[in-house]
PDB file of C-alpha atoms in Angstrom:
ATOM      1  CA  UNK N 158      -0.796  18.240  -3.529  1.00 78.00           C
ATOM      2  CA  UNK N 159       1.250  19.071  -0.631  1.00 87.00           C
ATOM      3  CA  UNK N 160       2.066  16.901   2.366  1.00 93.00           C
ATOM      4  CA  UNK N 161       3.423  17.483   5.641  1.00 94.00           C
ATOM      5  CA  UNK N 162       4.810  14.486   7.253  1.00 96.00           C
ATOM      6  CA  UNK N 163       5.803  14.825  11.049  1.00 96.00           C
ATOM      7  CA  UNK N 164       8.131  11.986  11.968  1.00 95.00           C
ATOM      8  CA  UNK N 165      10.592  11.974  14.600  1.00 92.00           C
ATOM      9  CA  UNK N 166      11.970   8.306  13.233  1.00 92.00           C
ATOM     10  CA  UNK N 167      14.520   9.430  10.598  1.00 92.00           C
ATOM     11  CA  UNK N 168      14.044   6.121   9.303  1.00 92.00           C
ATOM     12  CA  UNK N 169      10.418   6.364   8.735  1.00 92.00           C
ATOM     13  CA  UNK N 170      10.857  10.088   7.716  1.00 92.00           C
ATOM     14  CA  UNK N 171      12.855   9.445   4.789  1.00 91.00           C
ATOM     15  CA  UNK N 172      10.631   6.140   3.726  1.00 91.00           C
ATOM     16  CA  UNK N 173       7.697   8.074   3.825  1.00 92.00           C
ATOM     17  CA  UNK N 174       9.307  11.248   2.047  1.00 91.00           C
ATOM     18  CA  UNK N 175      10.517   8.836  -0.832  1.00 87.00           C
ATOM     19  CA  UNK N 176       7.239   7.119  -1.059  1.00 88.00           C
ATOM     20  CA  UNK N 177       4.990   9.844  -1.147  1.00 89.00           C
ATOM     21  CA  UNK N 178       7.090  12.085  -3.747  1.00 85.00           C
ATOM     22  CA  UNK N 179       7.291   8.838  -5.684  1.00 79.00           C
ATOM     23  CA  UNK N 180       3.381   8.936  -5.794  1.00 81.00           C
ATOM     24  CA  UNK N 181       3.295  12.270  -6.980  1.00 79.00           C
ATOM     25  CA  UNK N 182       3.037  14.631  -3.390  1.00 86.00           C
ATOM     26  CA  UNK N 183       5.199  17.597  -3.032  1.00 87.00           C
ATOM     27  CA  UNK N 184       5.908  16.618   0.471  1.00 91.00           C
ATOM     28  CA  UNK N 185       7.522  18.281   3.265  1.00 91.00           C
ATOM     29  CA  UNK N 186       8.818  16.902   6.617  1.00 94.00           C
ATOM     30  CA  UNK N 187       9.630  18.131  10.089  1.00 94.00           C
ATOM     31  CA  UNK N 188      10.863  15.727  13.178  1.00 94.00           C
ATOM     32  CA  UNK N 189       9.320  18.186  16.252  1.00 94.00           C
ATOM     33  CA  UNK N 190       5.770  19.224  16.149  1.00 94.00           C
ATOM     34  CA  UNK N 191       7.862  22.740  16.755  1.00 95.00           C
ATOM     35  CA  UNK N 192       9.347  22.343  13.518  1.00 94.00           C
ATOM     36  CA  UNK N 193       6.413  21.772  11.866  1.00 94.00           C
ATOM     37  CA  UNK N 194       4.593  24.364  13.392  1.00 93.00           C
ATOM     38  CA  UNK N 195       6.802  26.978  11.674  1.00 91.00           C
ATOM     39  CA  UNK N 196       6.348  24.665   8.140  1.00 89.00           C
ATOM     40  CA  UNK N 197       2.429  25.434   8.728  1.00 90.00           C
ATOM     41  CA  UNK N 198       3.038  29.058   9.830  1.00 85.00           C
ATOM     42  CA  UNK N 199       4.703  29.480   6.270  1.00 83.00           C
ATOM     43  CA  UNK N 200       3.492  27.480   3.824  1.00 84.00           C
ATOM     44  CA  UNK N 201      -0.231  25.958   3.200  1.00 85.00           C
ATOM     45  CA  UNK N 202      -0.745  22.465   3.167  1.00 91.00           C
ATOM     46  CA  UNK N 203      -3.549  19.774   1.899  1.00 90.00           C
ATOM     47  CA  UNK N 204      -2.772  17.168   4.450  1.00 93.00           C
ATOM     48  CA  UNK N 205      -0.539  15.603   7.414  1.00 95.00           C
ATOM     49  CA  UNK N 206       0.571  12.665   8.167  1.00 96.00           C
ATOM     50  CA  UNK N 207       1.484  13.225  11.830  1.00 95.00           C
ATOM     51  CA  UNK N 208       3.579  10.840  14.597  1.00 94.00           C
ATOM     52  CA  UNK N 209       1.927  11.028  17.903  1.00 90.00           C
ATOM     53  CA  UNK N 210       5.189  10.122  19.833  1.00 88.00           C
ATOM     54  CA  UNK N 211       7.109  13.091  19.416  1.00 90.00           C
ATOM     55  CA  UNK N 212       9.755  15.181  21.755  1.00 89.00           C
ATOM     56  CA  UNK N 213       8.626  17.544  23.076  1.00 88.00           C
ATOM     57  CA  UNK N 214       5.276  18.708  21.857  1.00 91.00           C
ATOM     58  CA  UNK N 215       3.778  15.333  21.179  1.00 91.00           C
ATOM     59  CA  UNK N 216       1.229  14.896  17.760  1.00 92.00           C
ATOM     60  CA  UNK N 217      -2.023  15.275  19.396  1.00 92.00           C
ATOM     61  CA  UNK N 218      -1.011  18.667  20.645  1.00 93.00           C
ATOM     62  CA  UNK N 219       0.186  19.392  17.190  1.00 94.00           C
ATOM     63  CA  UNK N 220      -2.996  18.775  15.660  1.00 93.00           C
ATOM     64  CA  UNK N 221      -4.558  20.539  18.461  1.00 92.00           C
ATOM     65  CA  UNK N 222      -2.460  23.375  17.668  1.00 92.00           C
ATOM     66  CA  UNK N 223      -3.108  23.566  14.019  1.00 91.00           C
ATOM     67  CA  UNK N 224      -7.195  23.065  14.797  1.00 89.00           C
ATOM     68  CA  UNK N 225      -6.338  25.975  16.728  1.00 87.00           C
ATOM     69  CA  UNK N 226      -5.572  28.060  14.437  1.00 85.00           C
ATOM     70  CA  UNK N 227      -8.063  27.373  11.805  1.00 84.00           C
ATOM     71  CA  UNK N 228      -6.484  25.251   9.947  1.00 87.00           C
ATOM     72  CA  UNK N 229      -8.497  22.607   8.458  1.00 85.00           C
ATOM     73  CA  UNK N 230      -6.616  19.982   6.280  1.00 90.00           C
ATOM     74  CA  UNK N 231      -7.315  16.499   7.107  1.00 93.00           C
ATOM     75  CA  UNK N 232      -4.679  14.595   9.667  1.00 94.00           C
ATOM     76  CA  UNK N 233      -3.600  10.935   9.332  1.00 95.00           C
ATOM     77  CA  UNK N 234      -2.303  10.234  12.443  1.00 92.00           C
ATOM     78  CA  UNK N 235       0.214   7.468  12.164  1.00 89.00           C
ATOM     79  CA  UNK N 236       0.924   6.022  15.683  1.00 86.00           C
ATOM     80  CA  UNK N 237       2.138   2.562  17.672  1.00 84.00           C
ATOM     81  CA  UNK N 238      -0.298   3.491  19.990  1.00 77.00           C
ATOM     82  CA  UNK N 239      -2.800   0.407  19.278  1.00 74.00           C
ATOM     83  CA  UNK N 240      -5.637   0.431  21.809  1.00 80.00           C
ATOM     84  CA  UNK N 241      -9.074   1.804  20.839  1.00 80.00           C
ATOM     85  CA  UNK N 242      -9.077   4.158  23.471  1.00 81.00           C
ATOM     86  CA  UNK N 243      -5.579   5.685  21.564  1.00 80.00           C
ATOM     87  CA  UNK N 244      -7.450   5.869  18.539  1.00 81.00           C
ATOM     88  CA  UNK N 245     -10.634   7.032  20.008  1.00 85.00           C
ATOM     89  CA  UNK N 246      -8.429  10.276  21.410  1.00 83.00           C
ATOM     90  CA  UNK N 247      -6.744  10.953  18.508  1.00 83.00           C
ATOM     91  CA  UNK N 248     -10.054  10.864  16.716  1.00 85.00           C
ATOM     92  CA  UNK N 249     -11.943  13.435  18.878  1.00 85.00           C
ATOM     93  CA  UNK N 250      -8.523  15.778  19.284  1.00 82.00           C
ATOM     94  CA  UNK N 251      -8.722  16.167  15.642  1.00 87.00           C
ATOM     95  CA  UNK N 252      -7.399  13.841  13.482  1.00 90.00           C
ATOM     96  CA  UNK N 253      -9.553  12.334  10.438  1.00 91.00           C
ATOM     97  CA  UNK N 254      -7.756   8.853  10.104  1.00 92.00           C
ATOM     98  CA  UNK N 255      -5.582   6.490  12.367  1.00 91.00           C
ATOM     99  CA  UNK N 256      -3.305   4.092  11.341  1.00 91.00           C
ATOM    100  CA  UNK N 257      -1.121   1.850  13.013  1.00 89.00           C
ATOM    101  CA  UNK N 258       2.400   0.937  12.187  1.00 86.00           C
ATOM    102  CA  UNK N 259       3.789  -1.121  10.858  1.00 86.00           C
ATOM    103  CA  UNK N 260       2.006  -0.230   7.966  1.00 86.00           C
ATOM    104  CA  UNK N 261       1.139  -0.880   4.448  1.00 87.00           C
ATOM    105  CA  UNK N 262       2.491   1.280   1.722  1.00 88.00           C
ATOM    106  CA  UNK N 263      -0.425   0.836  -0.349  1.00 87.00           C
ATOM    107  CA  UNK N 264      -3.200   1.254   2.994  1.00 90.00           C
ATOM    108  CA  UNK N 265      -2.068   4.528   3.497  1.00 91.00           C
ATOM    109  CA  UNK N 266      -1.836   6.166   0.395  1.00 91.00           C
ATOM    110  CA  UNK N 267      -5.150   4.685  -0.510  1.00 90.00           C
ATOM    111  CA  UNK N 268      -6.402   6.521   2.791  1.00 90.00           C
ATOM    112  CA  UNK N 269      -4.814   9.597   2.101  1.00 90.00           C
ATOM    113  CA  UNK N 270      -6.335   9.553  -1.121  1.00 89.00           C
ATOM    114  CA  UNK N 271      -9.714   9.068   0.539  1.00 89.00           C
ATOM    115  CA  UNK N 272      -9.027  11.719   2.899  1.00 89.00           C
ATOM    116  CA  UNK N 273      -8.704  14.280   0.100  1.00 86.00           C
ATOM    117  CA  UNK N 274     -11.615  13.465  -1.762  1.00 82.00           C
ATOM    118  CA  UNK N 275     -13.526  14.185   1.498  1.00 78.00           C
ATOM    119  CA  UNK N 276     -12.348  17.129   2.064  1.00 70.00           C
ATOM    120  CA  UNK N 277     -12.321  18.479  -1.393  1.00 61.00           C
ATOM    121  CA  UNK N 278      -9.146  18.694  -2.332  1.00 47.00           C
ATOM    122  CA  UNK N 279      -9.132  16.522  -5.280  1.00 44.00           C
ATOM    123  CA  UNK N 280     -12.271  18.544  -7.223  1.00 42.00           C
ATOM    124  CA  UNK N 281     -11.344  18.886 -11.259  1.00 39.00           C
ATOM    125  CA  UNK N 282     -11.205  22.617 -10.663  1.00 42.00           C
ATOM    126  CA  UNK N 283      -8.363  22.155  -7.500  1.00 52.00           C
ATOM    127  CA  UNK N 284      -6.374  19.955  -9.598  1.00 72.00           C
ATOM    128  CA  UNK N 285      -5.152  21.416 -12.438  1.00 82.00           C
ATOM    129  CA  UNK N 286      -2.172  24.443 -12.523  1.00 88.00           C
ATOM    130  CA  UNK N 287      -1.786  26.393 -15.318  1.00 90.00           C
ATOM    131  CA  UNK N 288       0.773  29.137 -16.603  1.00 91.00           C
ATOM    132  CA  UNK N 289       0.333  30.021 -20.106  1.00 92.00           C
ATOM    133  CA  UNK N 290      -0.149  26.956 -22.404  1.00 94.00           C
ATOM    134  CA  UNK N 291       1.166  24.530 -20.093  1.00 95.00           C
ATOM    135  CA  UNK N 292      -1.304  23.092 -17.846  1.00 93.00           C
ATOM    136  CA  UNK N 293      -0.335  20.224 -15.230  1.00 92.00           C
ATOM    137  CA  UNK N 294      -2.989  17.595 -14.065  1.00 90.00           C
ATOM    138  CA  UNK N 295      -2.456  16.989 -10.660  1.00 83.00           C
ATOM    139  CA  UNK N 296      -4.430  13.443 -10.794  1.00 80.00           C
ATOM    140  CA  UNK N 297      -3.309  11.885 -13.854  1.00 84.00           C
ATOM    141  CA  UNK N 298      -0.014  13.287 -12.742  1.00 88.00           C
ATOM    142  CA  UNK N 299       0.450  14.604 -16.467  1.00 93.00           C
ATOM    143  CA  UNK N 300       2.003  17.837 -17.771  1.00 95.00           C
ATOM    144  CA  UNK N 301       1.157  19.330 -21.345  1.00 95.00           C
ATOM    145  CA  UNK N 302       2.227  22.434 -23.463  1.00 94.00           C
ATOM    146  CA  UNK N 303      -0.554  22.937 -25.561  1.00 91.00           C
ATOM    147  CA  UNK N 304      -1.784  19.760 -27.145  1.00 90.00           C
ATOM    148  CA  UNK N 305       1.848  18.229 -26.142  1.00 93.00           C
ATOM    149  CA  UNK N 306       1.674  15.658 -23.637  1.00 96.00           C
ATOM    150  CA  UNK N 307       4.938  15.817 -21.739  1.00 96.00           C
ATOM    151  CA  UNK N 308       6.830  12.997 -20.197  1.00 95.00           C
ATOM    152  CA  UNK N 309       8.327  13.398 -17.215  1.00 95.00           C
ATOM    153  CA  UNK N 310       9.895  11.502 -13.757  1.00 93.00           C
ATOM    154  CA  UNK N 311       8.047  12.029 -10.692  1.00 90.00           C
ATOM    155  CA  UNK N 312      11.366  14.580  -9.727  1.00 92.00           C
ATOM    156  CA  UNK N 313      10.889  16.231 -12.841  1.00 94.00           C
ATOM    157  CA  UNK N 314       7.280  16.416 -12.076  1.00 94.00           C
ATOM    158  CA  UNK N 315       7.448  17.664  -8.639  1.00 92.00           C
ATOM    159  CA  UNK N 316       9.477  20.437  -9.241  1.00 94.00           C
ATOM    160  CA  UNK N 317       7.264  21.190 -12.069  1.00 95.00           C
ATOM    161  CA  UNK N 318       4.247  21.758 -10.143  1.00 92.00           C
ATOM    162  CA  UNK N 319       6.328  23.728  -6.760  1.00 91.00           C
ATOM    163  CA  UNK N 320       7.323  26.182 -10.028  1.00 93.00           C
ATOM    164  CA  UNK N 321       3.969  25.912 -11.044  1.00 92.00           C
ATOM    165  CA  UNK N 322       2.760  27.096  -7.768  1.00 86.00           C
ATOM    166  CA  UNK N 323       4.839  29.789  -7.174  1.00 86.00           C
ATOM    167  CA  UNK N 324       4.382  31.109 -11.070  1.00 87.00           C
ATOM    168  CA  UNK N 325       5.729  34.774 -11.430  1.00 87.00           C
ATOM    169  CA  UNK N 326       7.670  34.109  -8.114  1.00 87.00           C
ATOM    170  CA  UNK N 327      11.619  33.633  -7.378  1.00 88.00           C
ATOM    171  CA  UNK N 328      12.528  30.326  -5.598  1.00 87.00           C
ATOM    172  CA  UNK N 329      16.029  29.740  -4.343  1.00 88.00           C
ATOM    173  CA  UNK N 330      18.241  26.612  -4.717  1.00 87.00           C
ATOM    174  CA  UNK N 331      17.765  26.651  -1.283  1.00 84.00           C
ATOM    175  CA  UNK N 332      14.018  26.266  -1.357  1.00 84.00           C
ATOM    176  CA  UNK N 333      13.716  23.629  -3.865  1.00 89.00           C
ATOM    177  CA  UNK N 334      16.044  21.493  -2.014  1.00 87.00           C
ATOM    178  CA  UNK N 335      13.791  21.633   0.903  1.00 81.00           C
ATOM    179  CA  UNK N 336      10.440  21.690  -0.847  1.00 81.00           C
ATOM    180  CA  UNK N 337      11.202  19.561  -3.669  1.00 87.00           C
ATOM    181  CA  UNK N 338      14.213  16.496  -1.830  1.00 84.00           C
ATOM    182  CA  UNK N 339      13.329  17.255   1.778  1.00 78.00           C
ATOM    183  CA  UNK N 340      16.897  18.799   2.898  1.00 74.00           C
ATOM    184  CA  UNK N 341      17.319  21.308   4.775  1.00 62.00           C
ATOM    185  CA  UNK N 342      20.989  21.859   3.750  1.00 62.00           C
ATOM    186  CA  UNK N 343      23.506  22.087   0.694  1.00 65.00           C
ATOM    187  CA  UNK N 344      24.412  18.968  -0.033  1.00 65.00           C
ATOM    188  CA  UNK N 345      26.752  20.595  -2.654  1.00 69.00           C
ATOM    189  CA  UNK N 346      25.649  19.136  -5.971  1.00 76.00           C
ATOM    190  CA  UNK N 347      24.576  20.382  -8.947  1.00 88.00           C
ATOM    191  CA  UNK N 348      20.908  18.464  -8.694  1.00 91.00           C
ATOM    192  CA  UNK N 349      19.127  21.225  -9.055  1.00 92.00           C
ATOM    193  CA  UNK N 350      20.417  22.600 -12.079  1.00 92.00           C
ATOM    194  CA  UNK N 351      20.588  19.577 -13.779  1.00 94.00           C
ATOM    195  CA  UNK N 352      16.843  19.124 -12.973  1.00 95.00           C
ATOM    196  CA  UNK N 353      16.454  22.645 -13.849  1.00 96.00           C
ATOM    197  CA  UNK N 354      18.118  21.833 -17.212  1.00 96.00           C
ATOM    198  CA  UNK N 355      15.745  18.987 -17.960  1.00 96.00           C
ATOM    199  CA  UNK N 356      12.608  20.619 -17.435  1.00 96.00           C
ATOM    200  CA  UNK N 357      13.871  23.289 -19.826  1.00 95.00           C
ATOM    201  CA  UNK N 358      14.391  20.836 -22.758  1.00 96.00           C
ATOM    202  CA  UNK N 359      11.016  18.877 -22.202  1.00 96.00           C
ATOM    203  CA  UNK N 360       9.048  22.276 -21.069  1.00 96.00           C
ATOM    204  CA  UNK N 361      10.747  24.783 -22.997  1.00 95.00           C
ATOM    205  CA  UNK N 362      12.585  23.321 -26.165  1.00 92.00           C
ATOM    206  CA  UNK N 363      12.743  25.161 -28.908  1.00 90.00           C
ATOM    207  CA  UNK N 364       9.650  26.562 -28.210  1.00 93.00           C
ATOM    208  CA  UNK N 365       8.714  30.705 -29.076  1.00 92.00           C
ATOM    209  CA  UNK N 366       7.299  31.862 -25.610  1.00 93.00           C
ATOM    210  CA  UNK N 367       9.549  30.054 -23.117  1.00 94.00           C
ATOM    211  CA  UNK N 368       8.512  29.861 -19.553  1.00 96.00           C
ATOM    212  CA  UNK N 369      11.571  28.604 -17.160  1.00 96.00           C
ATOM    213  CA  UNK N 370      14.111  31.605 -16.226  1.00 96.00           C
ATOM    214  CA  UNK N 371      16.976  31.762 -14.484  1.00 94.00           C
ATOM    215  CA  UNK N 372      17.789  34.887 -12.071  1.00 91.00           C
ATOM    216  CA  UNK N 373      21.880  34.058 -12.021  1.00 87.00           C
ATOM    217  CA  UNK N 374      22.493  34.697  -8.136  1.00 82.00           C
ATOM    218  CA  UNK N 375      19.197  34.271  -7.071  1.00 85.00           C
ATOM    219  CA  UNK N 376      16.958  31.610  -8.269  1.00 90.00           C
ATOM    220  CA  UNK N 377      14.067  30.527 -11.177  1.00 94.00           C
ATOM    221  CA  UNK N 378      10.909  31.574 -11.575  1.00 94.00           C
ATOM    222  CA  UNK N 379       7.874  29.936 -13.955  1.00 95.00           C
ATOM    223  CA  UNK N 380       6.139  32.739 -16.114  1.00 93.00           C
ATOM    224  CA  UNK N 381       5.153  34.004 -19.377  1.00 89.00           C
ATOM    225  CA  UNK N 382       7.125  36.556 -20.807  1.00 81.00           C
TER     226      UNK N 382
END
């Protein structure tokens, strides 16, 4: 499931980044509606989790934006606006949910998870990715090779499932950074690659048909060969 979180509080940003890949959303965050727009523009996404006090372009016209263009995945607006005329408006300029901060942790993922069933987006047949003989299962956050079930940390299972996603497709060190640990720059470590190198043992192993490959100069990419 992917996530788009629009925050403008770096503080909150990074708590909600860390708390929703911790519960198993590939999640990506922006700090201007702007920003975000060119996120959407690229990438698809199953829900936001959008700020209404923004600079700039503020959250409602965000979401207005985004109705705007078709897009139809279900908004949590997350405001300190507190009035129920504030919550009315967000409501009717297209958001699906309103909560207030200071939050609770545990309210809003159980809403988001509400939100999704909804809309769909948690149907058996939406929540499974397969390449080959490994199949992950988005909702009991499980990956398996066969009849193998696989262990691995909510990192290890993130990345998983952005490979998953883009199967048969190259993605850059630079791109899992941002997709998979929210930065938008080098931070000059090797965490990819070691990631990289654990998935290979657990998914891979000693395994005939292996599925993780590494372009040298370029990137990895998830496919049968």
């Amino acid at each position: 499931m992917k996530l788009l979180v629009l925050e403008d509080d770096p503080e909150v940003r990074d708590f909600l980044f860390r708390a929703l890949s911790e519960a198993g959303y590939l999640v990506t965050t922006a700090s201007t509606a702007e920003e975000a727009l060119q996120r959407v523009a690229r990438d698809e996404h199953d829900a936001f989790v959008v700020d209404l006090n923004l600079p700039g372009m503020d959250g409602l016209q965000f979401i207005t934006a985004c109705r705007n263009r078709g897009i139809a995945a279900p908004v949590l607006i997350l405001s300190a606006r507190r009035s129920v005329d504030e919550r009315v408006r967000g409501l009717e300029k297209g958001g699906d949910d309103y909560l207030t901060k200071p939050f609770s942790l545990a309210e809003l993922l159980a809403r988001l998870r509400a939100l999704l069933r909804r809309t769909g987006q948690q149907q058996v047949e939406t929540t499974k990715l397969r390449v080959a003989d490994l199949e992950l299962d988005l909702l009991r956050h499980e990956a398996r090779r066969g009849e193998d079930l696989i262990p691995l940390t909510s990192k290890e299972f993130a990345l998983l499932e952005y490979l998953c996603r883009n199967q048969r497709r190259v993605v850059t060190r630079t791109m899992i950074l941002d997709r998979v640990w929210g930065m938008r720059f080098d931070p000059a470590t090797n965490i990819v690659d070691v990631h990289i190198h654990r998935l290979r043992v657990k998914i891979d192993g000693d395994r005939p048909v292996r599925l993780i490959h590494t372009l040298r100069g370029t990137g990895y990419v998830l496919e049968e060969r």
